[in-house]
mmCIF file with all atom_site columns, C-alpha atoms in Angstrom:
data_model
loop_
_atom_site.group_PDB
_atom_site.id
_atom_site.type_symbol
_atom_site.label_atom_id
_atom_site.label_alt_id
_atom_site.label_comp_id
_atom_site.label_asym_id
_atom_site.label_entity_id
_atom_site.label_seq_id
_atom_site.pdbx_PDB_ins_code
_atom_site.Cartn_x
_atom_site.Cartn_y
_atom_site.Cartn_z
_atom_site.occupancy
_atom_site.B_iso_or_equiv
_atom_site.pdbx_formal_charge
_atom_site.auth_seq_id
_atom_site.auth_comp_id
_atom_site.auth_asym_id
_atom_site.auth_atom_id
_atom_site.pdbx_PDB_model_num
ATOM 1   C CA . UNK E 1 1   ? -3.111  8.690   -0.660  1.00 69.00 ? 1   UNK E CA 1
ATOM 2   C CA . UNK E 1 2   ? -6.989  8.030   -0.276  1.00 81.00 ? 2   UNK E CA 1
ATOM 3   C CA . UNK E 1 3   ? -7.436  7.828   -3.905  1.00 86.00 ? 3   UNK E CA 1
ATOM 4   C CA . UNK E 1 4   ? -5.133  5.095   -4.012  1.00 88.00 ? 4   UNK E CA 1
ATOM 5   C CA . UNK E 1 5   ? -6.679  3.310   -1.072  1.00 89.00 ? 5   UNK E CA 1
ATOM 6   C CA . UNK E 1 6   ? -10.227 3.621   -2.727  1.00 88.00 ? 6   UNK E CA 1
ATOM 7   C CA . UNK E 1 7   ? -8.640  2.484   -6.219  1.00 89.00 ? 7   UNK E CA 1
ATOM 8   C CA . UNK E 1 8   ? -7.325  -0.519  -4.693  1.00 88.00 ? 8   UNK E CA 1
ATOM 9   C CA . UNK E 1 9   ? -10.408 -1.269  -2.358  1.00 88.00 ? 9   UNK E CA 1
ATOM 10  C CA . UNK E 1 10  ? -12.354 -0.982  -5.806  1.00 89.00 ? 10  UNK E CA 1
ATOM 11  C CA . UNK E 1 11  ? -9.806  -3.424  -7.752  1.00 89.00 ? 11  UNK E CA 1
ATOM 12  C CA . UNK E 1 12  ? -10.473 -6.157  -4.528  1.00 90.00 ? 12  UNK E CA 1
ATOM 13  C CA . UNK E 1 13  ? -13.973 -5.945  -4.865  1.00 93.00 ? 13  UNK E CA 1
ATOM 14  C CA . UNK E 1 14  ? -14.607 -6.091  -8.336  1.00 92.00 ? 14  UNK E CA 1
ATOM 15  C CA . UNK E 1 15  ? -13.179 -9.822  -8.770  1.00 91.00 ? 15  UNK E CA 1
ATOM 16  C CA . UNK E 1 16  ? -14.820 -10.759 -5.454  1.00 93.00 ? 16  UNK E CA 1
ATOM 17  C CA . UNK E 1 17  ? -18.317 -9.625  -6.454  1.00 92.00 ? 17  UNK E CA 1
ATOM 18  C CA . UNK E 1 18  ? -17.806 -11.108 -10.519 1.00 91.00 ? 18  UNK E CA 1
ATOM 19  C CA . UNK E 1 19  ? -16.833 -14.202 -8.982  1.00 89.00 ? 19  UNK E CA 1
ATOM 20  C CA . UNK E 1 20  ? -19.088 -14.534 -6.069  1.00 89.00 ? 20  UNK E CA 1
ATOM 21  C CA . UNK E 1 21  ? -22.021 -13.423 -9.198  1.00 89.00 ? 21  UNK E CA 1
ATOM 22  C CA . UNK E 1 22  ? -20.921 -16.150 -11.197 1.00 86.00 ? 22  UNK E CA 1
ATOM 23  C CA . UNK E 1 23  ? -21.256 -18.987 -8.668  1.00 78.00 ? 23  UNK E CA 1
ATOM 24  C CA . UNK E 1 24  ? -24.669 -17.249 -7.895  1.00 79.00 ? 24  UNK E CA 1
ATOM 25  C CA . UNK E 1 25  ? -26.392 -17.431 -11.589 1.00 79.00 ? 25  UNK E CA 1
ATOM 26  C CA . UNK E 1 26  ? -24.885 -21.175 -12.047 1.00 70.00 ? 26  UNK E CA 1
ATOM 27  C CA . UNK E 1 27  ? -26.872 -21.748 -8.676  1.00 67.00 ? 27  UNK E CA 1
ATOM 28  C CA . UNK E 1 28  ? -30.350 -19.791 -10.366 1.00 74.00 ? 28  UNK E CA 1
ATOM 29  C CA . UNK E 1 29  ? -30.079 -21.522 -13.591 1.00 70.00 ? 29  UNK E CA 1
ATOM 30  C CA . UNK E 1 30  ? -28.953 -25.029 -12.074 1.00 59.00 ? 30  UNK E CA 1
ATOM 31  C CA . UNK E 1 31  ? -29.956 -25.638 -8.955  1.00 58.00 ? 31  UNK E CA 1
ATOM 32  C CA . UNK E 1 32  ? -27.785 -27.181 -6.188  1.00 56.00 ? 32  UNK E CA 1
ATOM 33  C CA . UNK E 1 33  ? -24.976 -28.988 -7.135  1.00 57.00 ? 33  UNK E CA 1
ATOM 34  C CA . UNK E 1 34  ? -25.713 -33.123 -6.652  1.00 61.00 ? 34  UNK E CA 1
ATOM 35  C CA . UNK E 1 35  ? -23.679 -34.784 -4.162  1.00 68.00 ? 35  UNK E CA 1
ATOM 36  C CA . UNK E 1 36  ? -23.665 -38.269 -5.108  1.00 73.00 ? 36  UNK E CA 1
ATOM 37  C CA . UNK E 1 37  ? -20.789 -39.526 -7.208  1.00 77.00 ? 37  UNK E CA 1
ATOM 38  C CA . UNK E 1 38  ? -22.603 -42.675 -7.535  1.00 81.00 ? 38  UNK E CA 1
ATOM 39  C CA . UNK E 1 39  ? -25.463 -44.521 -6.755  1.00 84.00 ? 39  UNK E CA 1
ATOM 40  C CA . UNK E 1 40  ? -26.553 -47.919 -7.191  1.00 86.00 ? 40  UNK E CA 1
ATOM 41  C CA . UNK E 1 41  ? -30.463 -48.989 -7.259  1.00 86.00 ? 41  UNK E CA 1
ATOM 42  C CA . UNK E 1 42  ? -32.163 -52.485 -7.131  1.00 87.00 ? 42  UNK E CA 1
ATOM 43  C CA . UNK E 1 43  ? -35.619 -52.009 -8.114  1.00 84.00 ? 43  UNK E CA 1
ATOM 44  C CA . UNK E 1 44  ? -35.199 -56.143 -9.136  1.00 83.00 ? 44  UNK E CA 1
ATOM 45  C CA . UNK E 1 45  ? -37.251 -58.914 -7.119  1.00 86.00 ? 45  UNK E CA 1
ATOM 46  C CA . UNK E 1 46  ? -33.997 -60.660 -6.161  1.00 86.00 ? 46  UNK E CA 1
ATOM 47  C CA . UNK E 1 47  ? -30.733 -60.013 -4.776  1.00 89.00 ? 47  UNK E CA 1
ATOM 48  C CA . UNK E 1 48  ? -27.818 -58.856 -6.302  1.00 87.00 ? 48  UNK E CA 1
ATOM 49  C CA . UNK E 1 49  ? -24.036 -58.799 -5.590  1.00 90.00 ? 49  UNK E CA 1
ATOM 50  C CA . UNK E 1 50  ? -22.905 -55.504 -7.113  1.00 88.00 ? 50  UNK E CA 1
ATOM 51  C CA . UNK E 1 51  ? -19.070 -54.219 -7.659  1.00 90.00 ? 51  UNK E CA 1
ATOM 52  C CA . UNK E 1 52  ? -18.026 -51.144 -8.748  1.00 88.00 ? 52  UNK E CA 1
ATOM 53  C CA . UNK E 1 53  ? -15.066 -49.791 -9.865  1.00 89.00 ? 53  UNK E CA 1
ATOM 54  C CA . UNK E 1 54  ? -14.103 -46.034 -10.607 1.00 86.00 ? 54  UNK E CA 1
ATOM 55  C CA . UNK E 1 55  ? -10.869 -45.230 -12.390 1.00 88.00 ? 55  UNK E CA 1
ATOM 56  C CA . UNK E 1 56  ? -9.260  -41.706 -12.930 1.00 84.00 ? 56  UNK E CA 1
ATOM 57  C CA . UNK E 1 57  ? -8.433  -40.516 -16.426 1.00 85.00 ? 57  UNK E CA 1
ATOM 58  C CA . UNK E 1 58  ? -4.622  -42.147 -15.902 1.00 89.00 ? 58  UNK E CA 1
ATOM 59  C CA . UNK E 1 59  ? -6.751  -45.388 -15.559 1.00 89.00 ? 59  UNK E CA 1
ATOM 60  C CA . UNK E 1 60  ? -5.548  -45.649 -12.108 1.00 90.00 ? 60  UNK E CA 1
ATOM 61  C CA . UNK E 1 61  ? -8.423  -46.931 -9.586  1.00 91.00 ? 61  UNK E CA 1
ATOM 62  C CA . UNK E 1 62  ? -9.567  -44.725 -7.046  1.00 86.00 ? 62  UNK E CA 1
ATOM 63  C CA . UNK E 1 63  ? -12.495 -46.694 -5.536  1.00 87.00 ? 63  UNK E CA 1
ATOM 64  C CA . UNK E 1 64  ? -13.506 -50.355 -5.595  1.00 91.00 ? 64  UNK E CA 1
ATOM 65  C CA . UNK E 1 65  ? -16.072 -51.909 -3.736  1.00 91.00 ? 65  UNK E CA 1
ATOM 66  C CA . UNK E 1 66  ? -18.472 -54.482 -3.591  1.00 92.00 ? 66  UNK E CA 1
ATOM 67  C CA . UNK E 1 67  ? -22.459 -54.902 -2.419  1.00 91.00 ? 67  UNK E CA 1
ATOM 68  C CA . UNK E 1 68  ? -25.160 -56.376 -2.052  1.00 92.00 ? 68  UNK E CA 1
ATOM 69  C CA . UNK E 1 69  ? -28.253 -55.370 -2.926  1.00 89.00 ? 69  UNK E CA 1
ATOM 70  C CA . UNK E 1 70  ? -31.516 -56.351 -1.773  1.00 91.00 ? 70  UNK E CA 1
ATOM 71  C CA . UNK E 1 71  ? -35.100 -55.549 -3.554  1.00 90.00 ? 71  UNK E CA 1
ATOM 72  C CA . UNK E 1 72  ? -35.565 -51.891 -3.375  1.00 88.00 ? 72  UNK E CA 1
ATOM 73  C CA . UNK E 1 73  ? -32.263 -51.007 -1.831  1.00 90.00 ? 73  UNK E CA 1
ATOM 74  C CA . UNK E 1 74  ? -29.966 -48.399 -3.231  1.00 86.00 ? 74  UNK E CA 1
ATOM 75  C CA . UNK E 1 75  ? -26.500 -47.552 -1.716  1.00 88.00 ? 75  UNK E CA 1
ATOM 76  C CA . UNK E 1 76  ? -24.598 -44.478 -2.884  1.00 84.00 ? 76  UNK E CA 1
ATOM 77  C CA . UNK E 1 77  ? -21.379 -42.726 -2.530  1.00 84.00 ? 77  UNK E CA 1
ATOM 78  C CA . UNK E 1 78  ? -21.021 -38.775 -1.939  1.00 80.00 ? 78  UNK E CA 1
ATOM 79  C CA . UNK E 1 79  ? -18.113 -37.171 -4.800  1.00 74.00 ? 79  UNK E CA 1
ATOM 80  C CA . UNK E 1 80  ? -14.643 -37.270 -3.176  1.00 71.00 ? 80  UNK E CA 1
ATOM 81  C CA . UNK E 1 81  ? -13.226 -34.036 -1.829  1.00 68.00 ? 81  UNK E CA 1
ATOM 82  C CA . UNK E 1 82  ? -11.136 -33.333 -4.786  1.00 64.00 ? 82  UNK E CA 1
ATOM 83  C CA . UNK E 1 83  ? -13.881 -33.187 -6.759  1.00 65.00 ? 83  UNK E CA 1
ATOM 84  C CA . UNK E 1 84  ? -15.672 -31.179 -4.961  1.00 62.00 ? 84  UNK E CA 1
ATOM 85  C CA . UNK E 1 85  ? -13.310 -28.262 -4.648  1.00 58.00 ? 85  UNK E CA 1
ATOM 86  C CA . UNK E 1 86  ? -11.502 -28.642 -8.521  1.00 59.00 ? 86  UNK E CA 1
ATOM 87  C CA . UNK E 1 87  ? -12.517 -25.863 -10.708 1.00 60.00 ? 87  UNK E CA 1
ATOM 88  C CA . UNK E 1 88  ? -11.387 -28.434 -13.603 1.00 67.00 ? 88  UNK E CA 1
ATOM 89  C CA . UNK E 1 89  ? -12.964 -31.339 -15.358 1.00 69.00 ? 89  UNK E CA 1
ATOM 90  C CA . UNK E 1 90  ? -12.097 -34.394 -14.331 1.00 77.00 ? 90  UNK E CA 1
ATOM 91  C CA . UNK E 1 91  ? -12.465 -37.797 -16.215 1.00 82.00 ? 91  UNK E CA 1
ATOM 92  C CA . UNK E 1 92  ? -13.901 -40.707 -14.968 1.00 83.00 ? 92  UNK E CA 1
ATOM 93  C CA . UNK E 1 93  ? -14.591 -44.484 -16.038 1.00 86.00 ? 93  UNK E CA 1
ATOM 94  C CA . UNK E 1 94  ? -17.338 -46.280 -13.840 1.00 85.00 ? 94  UNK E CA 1
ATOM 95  C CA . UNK E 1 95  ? -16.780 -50.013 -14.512 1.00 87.00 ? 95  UNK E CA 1
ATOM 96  C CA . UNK E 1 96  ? -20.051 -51.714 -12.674 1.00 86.00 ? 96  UNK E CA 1
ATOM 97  C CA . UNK E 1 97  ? -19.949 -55.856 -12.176 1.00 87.00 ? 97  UNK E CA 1
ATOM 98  C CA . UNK E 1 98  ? -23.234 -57.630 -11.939 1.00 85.00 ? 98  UNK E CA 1
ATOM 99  C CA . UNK E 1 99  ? -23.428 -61.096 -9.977  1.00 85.00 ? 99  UNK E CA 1
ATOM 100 C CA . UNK E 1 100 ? -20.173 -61.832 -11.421 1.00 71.00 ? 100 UNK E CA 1
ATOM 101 C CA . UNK E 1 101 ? -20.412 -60.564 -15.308 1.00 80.00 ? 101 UNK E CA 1
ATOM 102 C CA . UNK E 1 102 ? -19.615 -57.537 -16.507 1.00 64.00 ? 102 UNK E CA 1
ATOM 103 C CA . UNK E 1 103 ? -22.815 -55.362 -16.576 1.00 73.00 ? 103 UNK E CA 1
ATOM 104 C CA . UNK E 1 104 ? -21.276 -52.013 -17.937 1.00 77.00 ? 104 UNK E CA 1
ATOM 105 C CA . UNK E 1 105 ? -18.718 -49.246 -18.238 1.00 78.00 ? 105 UNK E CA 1
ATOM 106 C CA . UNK E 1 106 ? -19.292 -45.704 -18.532 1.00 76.00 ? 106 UNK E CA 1
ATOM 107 C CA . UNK E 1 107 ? -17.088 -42.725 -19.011 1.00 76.00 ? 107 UNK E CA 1
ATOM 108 C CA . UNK E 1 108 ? -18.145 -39.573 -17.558 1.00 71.00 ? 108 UNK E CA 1
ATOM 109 C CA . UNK E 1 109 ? -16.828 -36.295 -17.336 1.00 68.00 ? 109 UNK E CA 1
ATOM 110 C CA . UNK E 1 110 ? -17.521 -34.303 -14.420 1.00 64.00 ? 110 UNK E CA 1
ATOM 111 C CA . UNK E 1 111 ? -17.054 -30.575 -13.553 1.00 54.00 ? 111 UNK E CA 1
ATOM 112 C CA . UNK E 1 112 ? -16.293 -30.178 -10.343 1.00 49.00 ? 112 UNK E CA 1
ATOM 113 C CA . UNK E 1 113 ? -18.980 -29.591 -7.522  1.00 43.00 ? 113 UNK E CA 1
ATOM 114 C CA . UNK E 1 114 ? -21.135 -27.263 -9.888  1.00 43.00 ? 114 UNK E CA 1
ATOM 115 C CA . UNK E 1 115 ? -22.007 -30.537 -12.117 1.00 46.00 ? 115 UNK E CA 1
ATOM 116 C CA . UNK E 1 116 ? -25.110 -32.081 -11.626 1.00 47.00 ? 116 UNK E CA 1
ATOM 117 C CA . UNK E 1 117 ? -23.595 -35.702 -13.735 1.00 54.00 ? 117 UNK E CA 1
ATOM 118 C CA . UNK E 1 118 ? -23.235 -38.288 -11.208 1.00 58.00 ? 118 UNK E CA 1
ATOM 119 C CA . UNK E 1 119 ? -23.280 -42.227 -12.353 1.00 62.00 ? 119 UNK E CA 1
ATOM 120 C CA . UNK E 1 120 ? -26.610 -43.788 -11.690 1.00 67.00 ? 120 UNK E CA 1
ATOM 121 C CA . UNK E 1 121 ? -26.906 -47.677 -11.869 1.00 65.00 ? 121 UNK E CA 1
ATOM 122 C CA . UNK E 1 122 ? -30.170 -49.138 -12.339 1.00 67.00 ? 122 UNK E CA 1
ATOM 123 C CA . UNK E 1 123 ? -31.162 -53.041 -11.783 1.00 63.00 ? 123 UNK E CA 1
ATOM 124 C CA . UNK E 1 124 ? -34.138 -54.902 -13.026 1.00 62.00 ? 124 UNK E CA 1
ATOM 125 C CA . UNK E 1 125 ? -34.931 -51.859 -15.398 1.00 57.00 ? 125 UNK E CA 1
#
């Protein structure tokens, strides 16, 4: 009957410690995981009214908002909790609006928390 304890302690720890290891080398080789999903910079001498738009992979929005941006301000969003704790990859179109004109759209894929992609939005660059 202790064998079978200590088998069965043995088959708990071994997934534990491979999967607790494999966070751990993504973390040495990596770094910290990023926690912006997006962030928005105006490095421009004048102001700008900024919207942005972020729809899933079904093309359903998940996040719209608007800003604006004076010289040398930046504004950014942390990743949504979903995100964060997926262990899949997740699809994502970032449709940004410039002063009223469409300035660009980007598709990104993003693995969950581990991913150091975030969208990064530069004006007057």
């Amino acid at each position: 009957m202790q064998n079978i304890r200590k088998i069965l302690l043995i088959l708990l720890i071994i997934p534990i410690v491979a999967i607790v290891g494999y966070y751990a080398l993504i973390f040495i080789l990596g770094g910290p995981a990023l926690p912006n999903f997006f962030e928005l910079n105006n490095h421009d001498a004048g102001t700008h009214e900024v919207s942005v738009e972020i729809l899933n992979s079904h093309n359903e929005s998940i996040f719209k908002e608007s800003y604006r941006l004076h010289p040398e301000e930046s504004v950014s969003r942390t990743k949504p909790f979903n995100l964060k704790n997926s262990f899949e990859q997740k699809k994502y179109t970032f449709k940004v609006v410039l002063d009223n004109g469409v300035a660009e759209e980007k598709n990104l894929d993003i693995f969950a928390s581990l991913e150091h992609s975030y969208y990064k939005f530069i004006l007057g660059q």
